[in-house]
Amino acid sequence: MVQVQIIESKDFSYNRNVETGNQEQMNAVLHIINEVKTHGDQAVKAFTKQFDRVDIEELLVSEEEIQAAYAKVSQEYIQTIREARDNIRRYHEKQKQSSWFTTEENGTVLGQKVTPLDRVGVYVPGGTAAYPSSVLMNVIPAQIAGVREIVMCTPPGKDGIPPIILVAAKECGVTHIYRIGGAQAVAALAYGTESIPKVDKITGPGNIYVAIAKKMVFGMVDIDMIAGPSEILVACDESADASYAAADMLSQAEHDVLAAAYCVTLSRQKAEEIHRELEIQLAQLNRNEIAKQSIENQARIIIAPNRAEMVRVINEIAPEHLEMMVEEPFSYLGEIRHAGAIFLGRYSSEPVGDYFAGPNHVLPTSGTARFSSPLSVDDFIKKSSVIYYSKQAMIEHGRKIAGFANEEGLDAHAKAVAIRIEKEGL
Amino acid sequence: MVQVQIIESKDFSYNRNVETGNQEQMNAVLHIINEVKTHGDQAVKAFTKQFDRVDIEELLVSEEEIQAAYAKVSQEYIQTIREARDNIRRYHEKQKQSSWFTTEENGTVLGQKVTPLDRVGVYVPGGTAAYPSSVLMNVIPAQIAGVREIVMCTPPGKDGIPPIILVAAKECGVTHIYRIGGAQAVAALAYGTESIPKVDKITGPGNIYVAIAKKMVFGMVDIDMIAGPSEILVACDESADASYAAADMLSQAEHDVLAAAYCVTLSRQKAEEIHRELEIQLAQLNRNEIAKQSIENQARIIIAPNRAEMVRVINEIAPEHLEMMVEEPFSYLGEIRHAGAIFLGRYSSEPVGDYFAGPNHVLPTSGTARFSSPLSVDDFIKKSSVIYYSKQAMIEHGRKIAGFANEEGLDAHAKAVAIRIEKEGL
């Protein structure tokens, strides 16, 4: 038996929690950051010994090690990685923005220049959470953006770095790989050490210490979002196949006991069908224990009386992953205001987007889709405004600008304009 | 006499400092946030009494008060505000992004949906730092993005809110104005109270308590950057007029004793001319005391031996404001990698951009132009990925996707795809 909470939409309210770590964890991370700032490589190696129980001499992974990794991965898997990489590249190419400018007849030129970041660091977690898809999803947008140097940090692991991680990194264009993990890796990327270059932005998932470290170095460098537990919301009308809805909920639930699988349906009957399917399919899963805990503690099946209420629940949850298992799924796009990724129709199961289709799988969690976007090329560029005022533009507008400055009480601002007007008799 | 440090570029290194607040200030802010979270309006009013020394009954500024403010502002000033507003709108209209999608012959549709944020909060500081231009620059991008509700918070002030702030807010489309300031305003916007609606993003400058509060609520809501002291870098070749360079440096220096005015020149002679001009012009300023301290403590005139070295200094500083007072200023655009706003040529004094030309004056400070952009329409939208896989697409790619999931050890992910392949005999 698996217990799933089935509730009516009027009784559902979504409480997001975005706390990152407790005081003890924060103090531990602050200590690590300060040590790495002061002692560089030496501190990084000491923490690696302490936390990863690995003695490392050389932080940089050599080209030979990467080549050796290729021999340990099947050709078929490498081919799938390449096909996924090409799909991800093609989608992200569409996100590239151009510099632009406008002109006026008085000579004014205004513009916006787009420049890639110089250097970024991608964190790739170790252990059971080492996913090559995560390498592709973090690295490719940076590469498409034009970032010259993309460095990757990943824990050394007792048996070394998983070969597939090295292969994925090589296939998508990582410049340098360092065998370090945890808060010490984040600190090294933020402040630089003898071996590890300081970067401008750090992206990628990690455990609570990595998340705290990223939050602490934010400002010194940029970071991507702090990811919370993964979520899915499956929206079903009468046309939905309950077994597909349950399978997709379970694909989220197997990630983590804190992962949340929600479902919103238009009838109690559909809710009960899905409940039964969850029970049947759970029994067949390898990660059965994790998935069961997630389903019992985090999952909700919400019954909405009508379409409008279903949409309200969707926007209230602002889910990381949203599946619209409904008739005419495209007709909902206008009403859906908050979601990381929207999967439309009966064949668009979440794993399609996790691995292969092209859009990024790094998505806003815990309701942050209200204001955040999937990881994209935008995250690896920045913009500069460009302003050119001609003599004629200064003649036309200079006095107004000086007047505005005077009204704000900023007399040196006014004088910076006035000196030009006076000196050149404009 | 004013002392200015003149140094050679080889001896210059830029140390950015992005610490936000000390432990005592952080504890004070944490207390305020918790009180507002728990006690809502009552806490907001109590803190307003404590810090602003004003008793407020009604938090919302009424339409009558806004209308009364118009009577206290000159028609000429209102006209300039409107002209600036229209310029700012025109520039920001160019930043709007469209939703897009791609299709494949097998039926796949992939896309990216652009949606404005639902509700944003703009913080406008009180006291001498109450700038109507800041209202325009924060509100207009949100409005162009399509944000439905734009609320503004500003301290009540002993003599009420400055009329020009109310006029500027009205002119650019603020929905509601609340007479509260400080960390309590940020907390109210992040968590909501009985009177004040919870927003999705908070923007706008403020004192150290406001900055700390913004950093603390980040994650619960989005925030714009945490602004450091303002900076300018004036790059001069032999063609530059030293009096203009000095005037523009002083327009930055008058902001704050911590504001930094840098200059990079190609000759010691030009550096000394600028030094003399700083001395002459400083004596004529109203905010002479502030400007003098800023120039003596923060300013640097850096002598670069050649153009390449001048560009290196520019990119090293990554200035908030960069003025290129050089011949053929447009020829430098490719080499300038890091700058918030780039002002080209002898007439493009910084105040042109601060008030009037159109680009945003909220710019990345303290070297964060390495990875951050001016405030823009992008800050008030978010994106959702859209994925539609057809039956045919699932036939073509389903097995590869399931295989990828299996390789990552995520069996429920593989099964979510496999159940469709099996059940429909794909």
mmCIF file of N, CA, C and O in Angstrom, chain B residues 176-255:
data_model
loop_
_atom_site.group_PDB
_atom_site.id
_atom_site.type_symbol
_atom_site.label_atom_id
_atom_site.label_comp_id
_atom_site.label_asym_id
_atom_site.label_seq_id
_atom_site.Cartn_x
_atom_site.Cartn_y
_atom_site.Cartn_z
ATOM 1 N N HIS B 176 0.632 51.327 -7.037
ATOM 2 C CA HIS B 176 0.359 51.712 -5.648
ATOM 3 C C HIS B 176 1.641 52.238 -5.016
ATOM 4 O O HIS B 176 2.717 51.685 -5.262
ATOM 5 N N ILE B 177 1.507 53.272 -4.177
ATOM 6 C CA ILE B 177 2.670 53.800 -3.455
ATOM 7 C C ILE B 177 2.434 53.623 -1.952
ATOM 8 O O ILE B 177 1.377 54.005 -1.448
ATOM 9 N N TYR B 178 3.411 53.044 -1.261
ATOM 10 C CA TYR B 178 3.310 52.878 0.193
ATOM 11 C C TYR B 178 4.367 53.730 0.873
ATOM 12 O O TYR B 178 5.533 53.728 0.454
ATOM 13 N N ARG B 179 3.983 54.406 1.955
ATOM 14 C CA ARG B 179 4.909 55.306 2.653
ATOM 15 C C ARG B 179 5.686 54.544 3.727
ATOM 16 O O ARG B 179 5.532 54.801 4.930
ATOM 17 N N ILE B 180 6.487 53.596 3.290
ATOM 18 C CA ILE B 180 7.355 52.890 4.232
ATOM 19 C C ILE B 180 8.718 52.713 3.595
ATOM 20 O O ILE B 180 8.844 52.671 2.374
ATOM 21 N N GLY B 181 9.739 52.623 4.464
ATOM 22 C CA GLY B 181 11.104 52.503 3.952
ATOM 23 C C GLY B 181 11.900 51.489 4.753
ATOM 24 O O GLY B 181 11.353 50.774 5.594
ATOM 25 N N GLY B 182 13.190 51.430 4.487
ATOM 26 C CA GLY B 182 14.099 50.581 5.250
ATOM 27 C C GLY B 182 13.884 49.096 5.045
ATOM 28 O O GLY B 182 13.159 48.671 4.139
ATOM 29 N N ALA B 183 14.514 48.315 5.945
ATOM 30 C CA ALA B 183 14.417 46.855 5.860
ATOM 31 C C ALA B 183 12.973 46.394 6.029
ATOM 32 O O ALA B 183 12.572 45.373 5.471
ATOM 33 N N GLN B 184 12.182 47.196 6.782
ATOM 34 C CA GLN B 184 10.772 46.795 6.981
ATOM 35 C C GLN B 184 9.985 46.837 5.675
ATOM 36 O O GLN B 184 9.085 46.021 5.448
ATOM 37 N N ALA B 185 10.333 47.777 4.799
ATOM 38 C CA ALA B 185 9.659 47.837 3.499
ATOM 39 C C ALA B 185 10.031 46.622 2.647
ATOM 40 O O ALA B 185 9.177 46.007 2.004
ATOM 41 N N VAL B 186 11.309 46.272 2.661
ATOM 42 C CA VAL B 186 11.764 45.108 1.887
ATOM 43 C C VAL B 186 11.090 43.834 2.401
ATOM 44 O O VAL B 186 10.606 43.010 1.614
ATOM 45 N N ALA B 187 11.018 43.695 3.729
ATOM 46 C CA ALA B 187 10.370 42.515 4.315
ATOM 47 C C ALA B 187 8.895 42.453 3.932
ATOM 48 O O ALA B 187 8.367 41.390 3.593
ATOM 49 N N ALA B 188 8.219 43.608 3.982
ATOM 50 C CA ALA B 188 6.796 43.652 3.639
ATOM 51 C C ALA B 188 6.582 43.244 2.179
ATOM 52 O O ALA B 188 5.667 42.486 1.862
ATOM 53 N N LEU B 189 7.453 43.715 1.301
ATOM 54 C CA LEU B 189 7.318 43.367 -0.118
ATOM 55 C C LEU B 189 7.610 41.883 -0.356
ATOM 56 O O LEU B 189 6.997 41.247 -1.215
ATOM 57 N N ALA B 190 8.535 41.321 0.420
ATOM 58 C CA ALA B 190 8.916 39.918 0.200
ATOM 59 C C ALA B 190 7.880 38.949 0.754
ATOM 60 O O ALA B 190 7.643 37.891 0.174
ATOM 61 N N TYR B 191 7.283 39.292 1.902
ATOM 62 C CA TYR B 191 6.372 38.347 2.549
ATOM 63 C C TYR B 191 4.910 38.773 2.493
ATOM 64 O O TYR B 191 4.020 37.978 2.751
ATOM 65 N N GLY B 192 4.670 40.036 2.178
ATOM 66 C CA GLY B 192 3.297 40.537 2.166
ATOM 67 C C GLY B 192 2.821 40.817 3.575
ATOM 68 O O GLY B 192 3.270 40.193 4.537
ATOM 69 N N THR B 193 1.926 41.796 3.709
ATOM 70 C CA THR B 193 1.262 42.073 4.993
ATOM 71 C C THR B 193 -0.219 42.270 4.670
ATOM 72 O O THR B 193 -0.626 42.099 3.521
ATOM 73 N N GLU B 194 -1.012 42.665 5.665
ATOM 74 C CA GLU B 194 -2.434 42.899 5.413
ATOM 75 C C GLU B 194 -2.626 43.964 4.335
ATOM 76 O O GLU B 194 -3.517 43.864 3.486
ATOM 77 N N SER B 195 -1.778 45.014 4.358
ATOM 78 C CA SER B 195 -1.959 46.120 3.399
ATOM 79 C C SER B 195 -1.108 45.985 2.152
ATOM 80 O O SER B 195 -1.457 46.523 1.103
ATOM 81 N N ILE B 196 0.039 45.343 2.320
ATOM 82 C CA ILE B 196 1.020 45.378 1.230
ATOM 83 C C ILE B 196 1.112 44.016 0.574
ATOM 84 O O ILE B 196 1.365 43.006 1.234
ATOM 85 N N PRO B 197 0.921 43.982 -0.753
ATOM 86 C CA PRO B 197 0.927 42.688 -1.428
ATOM 87 C C PRO B 197 2.345 42.159 -1.610
ATOM 88 O O PRO B 197 3.277 42.920 -1.853
ATOM 89 N N LYS B 198 2.498 40.851 -1.469
ATOM 90 C CA LYS B 198 3.766 40.167 -1.731
ATOM 91 C C LYS B 198 4.115 40.323 -3.211
ATOM 92 O O LYS B 198 3.278 40.112 -4.073
ATOM 93 N N VAL B 199 5.368 40.672 -3.485
ATOM 94 C CA VAL B 199 5.778 40.838 -4.883
ATOM 95 C C VAL B 199 6.678 39.677 -5.318
ATOM 96 O O VAL B 199 7.079 38.848 -4.494
ATOM 97 N N ASP B 200 7.012 39.635 -6.595
ATOM 98 C CA ASP B 200 7.897 38.595 -7.121
ATOM 99 C C ASP B 200 9.345 39.069 -7.238
ATOM 100 O O ASP B 200 10.264 38.264 -7.304
ATOM 101 N N LYS B 201 9.534 40.402 -7.282
ATOM 102 C CA LYS B 201 10.888 40.925 -7.417
ATOM 103 C C LYS B 201 10.948 42.307 -6.785
ATOM 104 O O LYS B 201 9.992 43.070 -6.881
ATOM 105 N N ILE B 202 12.081 42.604 -6.140
ATOM 106 C CA ILE B 202 12.285 43.914 -5.525
ATOM 107 C C ILE B 202 13.496 44.567 -6.186
ATOM 108 O O ILE B 202 14.570 43.970 -6.248
ATOM 109 N N THR B 203 13.326 45.791 -6.667
ATOM 110 C CA THR B 203 14.456 46.514 -7.253
ATOM 111 C C THR B 203 14.584 47.875 -6.592
ATOM 112 O O THR B 203 13.682 48.323 -5.887
ATOM 113 N N GLY B 204 15.705 48.524 -6.840
ATOM 114 C CA GLY B 204 15.905 49.883 -6.360
ATOM 115 C C GLY B 204 16.996 49.980 -5.317
ATOM 116 O O GLY B 204 17.272 49.021 -4.598
ATOM 117 N N PRO B 205 17.640 51.142 -5.257
ATOM 118 C CA PRO B 205 18.769 51.340 -4.348
ATOM 119 C C PRO B 205 18.292 51.624 -2.925
ATOM 120 O O PRO B 205 17.112 51.883 -2.693
ATOM 121 N N GLY B 206 19.233 51.600 -1.968
ATOM 122 C CA GLY B 206 18.883 51.915 -0.587
ATOM 123 C C GLY B 206 20.127 51.905 0.269
ATOM 124 O O GLY B 206 21.222 51.612 -0.219
ATOM 125 N N ASN B 207 19.951 52.198 1.544
ATOM 126 C CA ASN B 207 21.105 52.213 2.452
ATOM 127 C C ASN B 207 21.529 50.774 2.783
ATOM 128 O O ASN B 207 20.985 49.806 2.246
ATOM 129 N N ILE B 208 22.474 50.638 3.688
ATOM 130 C CA ILE B 208 23.043 49.321 3.980
ATOM 131 C C ILE B 208 21.992 48.348 4.517
ATOM 132 O O ILE B 208 22.010 47.150 4.207
ATOM 133 N N TYR B 209 21.013 48.856 5.286
ATOM 134 C CA TYR B 209 19.977 47.973 5.841
ATOM 135 C C TYR B 209 19.053 47.447 4.739
ATOM 136 O O TYR B 209 18.636 46.287 4.752
ATOM 137 N N VAL B 210 18.763 48.324 3.812
ATOM 138 C CA VAL B 210 17.949 47.908 2.661
ATOM 139 C C VAL B 210 18.708 46.864 1.841
ATOM 140 O O VAL B 210 18.146 45.839 1.427
ATOM 141 N N ALA B 211 20.003 47.106 1.647
ATOM 142 C CA ALA B 211 20.819 46.176 0.854
ATOM 143 C C ALA B 211 20.890 44.804 1.524
ATOM 144 O O ALA B 211 20.731 43.766 0.872
ATOM 145 N N ILE B 212 21.098 44.794 2.839
ATOM 146 C CA ILE B 212 21.161 43.523 3.565
ATOM 147 C C ILE B 212 19.815 42.802 3.487
ATOM 148 O O ILE B 212 19.753 41.600 3.238
ATOM 149 N N ALA B 213 18.744 43.558 3.672
ATOM 150 C CA ALA B 213 17.411 42.946 3.632
ATOM 151 C C ALA B 213 17.151 42.329 2.261
ATOM 152 O O ALA B 213 16.626 41.213 2.153
ATOM 153 N N LYS B 214 17.538 43.047 1.205
ATOM 154 C CA LYS B 214 17.334 42.499 -0.136
ATOM 155 C C LYS B 214 18.106 41.191 -0.298
ATOM 156 O O LYS B 214 17.586 40.209 -0.821
ATOM 157 N N LYS B 215 19.344 41.195 0.174
ATOM 158 C CA LYS B 215 20.154 39.971 0.035
ATOM 159 C C LYS B 215 19.520 38.820 0.831
ATOM 160 O O LYS B 215 19.533 37.683 0.392
ATOM 161 N N MET B 216 18.937 39.161 1.993
ATOM 162 C CA MET B 216 18.345 38.103 2.829
ATOM 163 C C MET B 216 17.060 37.518 2.243
ATOM 164 O O MET B 216 16.791 36.341 2.436
ATOM 165 N N VAL B 217 16.268 38.335 1.587
ATOM 166 C CA VAL B 217 15.006 37.804 1.041
ATOM 167 C C VAL B 217 15.184 37.218 -0.363
ATOM 168 O O VAL B 217 14.257 36.642 -0.932
ATOM 169 N N PHE B 218 16.391 37.354 -0.900
ATOM 170 C CA PHE B 218 16.666 36.815 -2.241
ATOM 171 C C PHE B 218 16.463 35.300 -2.231
ATOM 172 O O PHE B 218 16.983 34.584 -1.386
ATOM 173 N N GLY B 219 15.687 34.796 -3.148
ATOM 174 C CA GLY B 219 15.363 33.366 -3.202
ATOM 175 C C GLY B 219 13.871 33.233 -2.955
ATOM 176 O O GLY B 219 13.167 32.544 -3.682
ATOM 177 N N MET B 220 13.404 33.945 -1.900
ATOM 178 C CA MET B 220 11.963 34.049 -1.637
ATOM 179 C C MET B 220 11.329 34.887 -2.744
ATOM 180 O O MET B 220 10.246 34.589 -3.239
ATOM 181 N N VAL B 221 12.021 35.976 -3.083
ATOM 182 C CA VAL B 221 11.670 36.813 -4.232
ATOM 183 C C VAL B 221 12.976 37.051 -4.992
ATOM 184 O O VAL B 221 14.048 36.772 -4.480
ATOM 185 N N ASP B 222 12.862 37.567 -6.176
ATOM 186 C CA ASP B 222 14.063 37.953 -6.907
ATOM 187 C C ASP B 222 14.439 39.381 -6.495
ATOM 188 O O ASP B 222 13.610 40.127 -5.956
ATOM 189 N N ILE B 223 15.695 39.742 -6.679
ATOM 190 C CA ILE B 223 16.119 41.125 -6.443
ATOM 191 C C ILE B 223 16.980 41.575 -7.621
ATOM 192 O O ILE B 223 17.469 40.753 -8.395
ATOM 193 N N ASP B 224 17.142 42.883 -7.769
ATOM 194 C CA ASP B 224 18.142 43.363 -8.711
ATOM 195 C C ASP B 224 19.493 43.265 -8.007
ATOM 196 O O ASP B 224 19.618 42.653 -6.949
ATOM 197 N N MET B 225 20.493 43.833 -8.565
ATOM 198 C CA MET B 225 21.813 43.740 -7.948
ATOM 199 C C MET B 225 21.860 44.508 -6.624
ATOM 200 O O MET B 225 21.029 45.357 -6.344
ATOM 201 N N ILE B 226 22.851 44.182 -5.793
ATOM 202 C CA ILE B 226 23.138 44.975 -4.604
ATOM 203 C C ILE B 226 24.166 46.018 -5.047
ATOM 204 O O ILE B 226 25.318 45.677 -5.338
ATOM 205 N N ALA B 227 23.741 47.273 -5.131
ATOM 206 C CA ALA B 227 24.629 48.292 -5.686
ATOM 207 C C ALA B 227 25.685 48.717 -4.679
ATOM 208 O O ALA B 227 25.402 48.924 -3.502
ATOM 209 N N GLY B 228 26.919 48.802 -5.135
ATOM 210 C CA GLY B 228 27.989 49.380 -4.332
ATOM 211 C C GLY B 228 28.088 50.869 -4.645
ATOM 212 O O GLY B 228 27.229 51.423 -5.326
ATOM 213 N N PRO B 229 29.140 51.547 -4.130
ATOM 214 C CA PRO B 229 29.324 52.964 -4.444
ATOM 215 C C PRO B 229 29.459 53.166 -5.958
ATOM 216 O O PRO B 229 29.952 52.287 -6.657
ATOM 217 N N SER B 230 29.015 54.314 -6.429
ATOM 218 C CA SER B 230 29.032 54.604 -7.860
ATOM 219 C C SER B 230 30.460 54.850 -8.354
ATOM 220 O O SER B 230 31.322 55.295 -7.606
ATOM 221 N N GLU B 231 30.717 54.530 -9.606
ATOM 222 C CA GLU B 231 32.059 54.685 -10.184
ATOM 223 C C GLU B 231 32.002 55.249 -11.591
ATOM 224 O O GLU B 231 31.071 54.958 -12.339
ATOM 225 N N ILE B 232 33.066 55.961 -11.959
ATOM 226 C CA ILE B 232 33.252 56.361 -13.354
ATOM 227 C C ILE B 232 34.702 56.112 -13.720
ATOM 228 O O ILE B 232 35.595 56.200 -12.874
ATOM 229 N N LEU B 233 34.927 55.766 -14.960
ATOM 230 C CA LEU B 233 36.288 55.725 -15.510
ATOM 231 C C LEU B 233 36.272 56.558 -16.790
ATOM 232 O O LEU B 233 35.495 56.266 -17.703
ATOM 233 N N VAL B 234 37.091 57.601 -16.810
ATOM 234 C CA VAL B 234 37.182 58.446 -18.003
ATOM 235 C C VAL B 234 38.482 58.082 -18.726
ATOM 236 O O VAL B 234 39.568 58.202 -18.153
ATOM 237 N N ALA B 235 38.352 57.624 -19.961
ATOM 238 C CA ALA B 235 39.542 57.258 -20.747
ATOM 239 C C ALA B 235 39.842 58.402 -21.715
ATOM 240 O O ALA B 235 38.979 58.800 -22.493
ATOM 241 N N CYS B 236 41.061 58.950 -21.629
ATOM 242 C CA CYS B 236 41.418 60.140 -22.416
ATOM 243 C C CYS B 236 42.631 59.870 -23.295
ATOM 244 O O CYS B 236 43.654 59.402 -22.799
ATOM 245 N N ASP B 237 42.537 60.221 -24.559
ATOM 246 C CA ASP B 237 43.755 60.311 -25.357
ATOM 247 C C ASP B 237 44.121 61.791 -25.467
ATOM 248 O O ASP B 237 43.565 62.635 -24.751
ATOM 249 N N GLU B 238 45.029 62.117 -26.394
ATOM 250 C CA GLU B 238 45.489 63.511 -26.477
ATOM 251 C C GLU B 238 44.382 64.482 -26.874
ATOM 252 O O GLU B 238 44.445 65.674 -26.581
ATOM 253 N N SER B 239 43.333 63.948 -27.541
ATOM 254 C CA SER B 239 42.264 64.832 -28.018
ATOM 255 C C SER B 239 41.316 65.271 -26.899
ATOM 256 O O SER B 239 40.494 66.163 -27.088
ATOM 257 N N ALA B 240 41.400 64.636 -25.739
ATOM 258 C CA ALA B 240 40.422 64.908 -24.678
ATOM 259 C C ALA B 240 40.606 66.307 -24.081
ATOM 260 O O ALA B 240 41.724 66.783 -23.913
ATOM 261 N N ASP B 241 39.506 66.949 -23.760
ATOM 262 C CA ASP B 241 39.546 68.236 -23.068
ATOM 263 C C ASP B 241 39.623 67.946 -21.565
ATOM 264 O O ASP B 241 38.696 67.385 -20.980
ATOM 265 N N ALA B 242 40.733 68.347 -20.963
ATOM 266 C CA ALA B 242 40.961 68.015 -19.546
ATOM 267 C C ALA B 242 39.857 68.569 -18.649
ATOM 268 O O ALA B 242 39.494 67.970 -17.637
ATOM 269 N N SER B 243 39.282 69.727 -19.026
ATOM 270 C CA SER B 243 38.249 70.315 -18.170
ATOM 271 C C SER B 243 36.977 69.473 -18.201
ATOM 272 O O SER B 243 36.257 69.382 -17.211
ATOM 273 N N TYR B 244 36.694 68.840 -19.336
ATOM 274 C CA TYR B 244 35.520 67.963 -19.412
ATOM 275 C C TYR B 244 35.762 66.688 -18.587
ATOM 276 O O TYR B 244 34.878 66.212 -17.875
ATOM 277 N N ALA B 245 36.963 66.149 -18.724
ATOM 278 C CA ALA B 245 37.286 64.927 -17.973
ATOM 279 C C ALA B 245 37.145 65.179 -16.469
ATOM 280 O O ALA B 245 36.538 64.387 -15.740
ATOM 281 N N ALA B 246 37.680 66.319 -16.018
ATOM 282 C CA ALA B 246 37.612 66.644 -14.590
ATOM 283 C C ALA B 246 36.160 66.850 -14.147
ATOM 284 O O ALA B 246 35.740 66.373 -13.092
ATOM 285 N N ALA B 247 35.391 67.567 -14.959
ATOM 286 C CA ALA B 247 33.986 67.831 -14.603
ATOM 287 C C ALA B 247 33.220 66.519 -14.451
ATOM 288 O O ALA B 247 32.412 66.356 -13.524
ATOM 289 N N ASP B 248 33.494 65.585 -15.340
ATOM 290 C CA ASP B 248 32.756 64.316 -15.301
ATOM 291 C C ASP B 248 33.200 63.467 -14.110
ATOM 292 O O ASP B 248 32.372 62.795 -13.472
ATOM 293 N N MET B 249 34.504 63.514 -13.800
ATOM 294 C CA MET B 249 34.964 62.805 -12.594
ATOM 295 C C MET B 249 34.285 63.375 -11.349
ATOM 296 O O MET B 249 33.850 62.649 -10.461
ATOM 297 N N LEU B 250 34.150 64.709 -11.313
ATOM 298 C CA LEU B 250 33.533 65.339 -10.137
ATOM 299 C C LEU B 250 32.046 65.034 -10.045
ATOM 300 O O LEU B 250 31.486 64.969 -8.942
ATOM 301 N N SER B 251 31.398 64.841 -11.183
ATOM 302 C CA SER B 251 29.958 64.535 -11.130
ATOM 303 C C SER B 251 29.755 63.181 -10.444
ATOM 304 O O SER B 251 28.714 62.930 -9.843
ATOM 305 N N GLN B 252 30.739 62.317 -10.536
ATOM 306 C CA GLN B 252 30.650 61.049 -9.814
ATOM 307 C C GLN B 252 31.015 61.238 -8.341
ATOM 308 O O GLN B 252 30.367 60.709 -7.439
ATOM 309 N N ALA B 253 32.075 62.034 -8.128
ATOM 310 C CA ALA B 253 32.608 62.213 -6.773
ATOM 311 C C ALA B 253 31.606 62.892 -5.843
ATOM 312 O O ALA B 253 31.625 62.671 -4.635
ATOM 313 N N GLU B 254 30.719 63.726 -6.397
ATOM 314 C CA GLU B 254 29.788 64.438 -5.509
ATOM 315 C C GLU B 254 28.734 63.516 -4.891
ATOM 316 O O GLU B 254 28.061 63.888 -3.941
ATOM 317 N N HIS B 255 28.584 62.283 -5.444
ATOM 318 C CA HIS B 255 27.552 61.376 -4.936
ATOM 319 C C HIS B 255 27.801 60.989 -3.494
ATOM 320 O O HIS B 255 26.878 60.891 -2.691
#
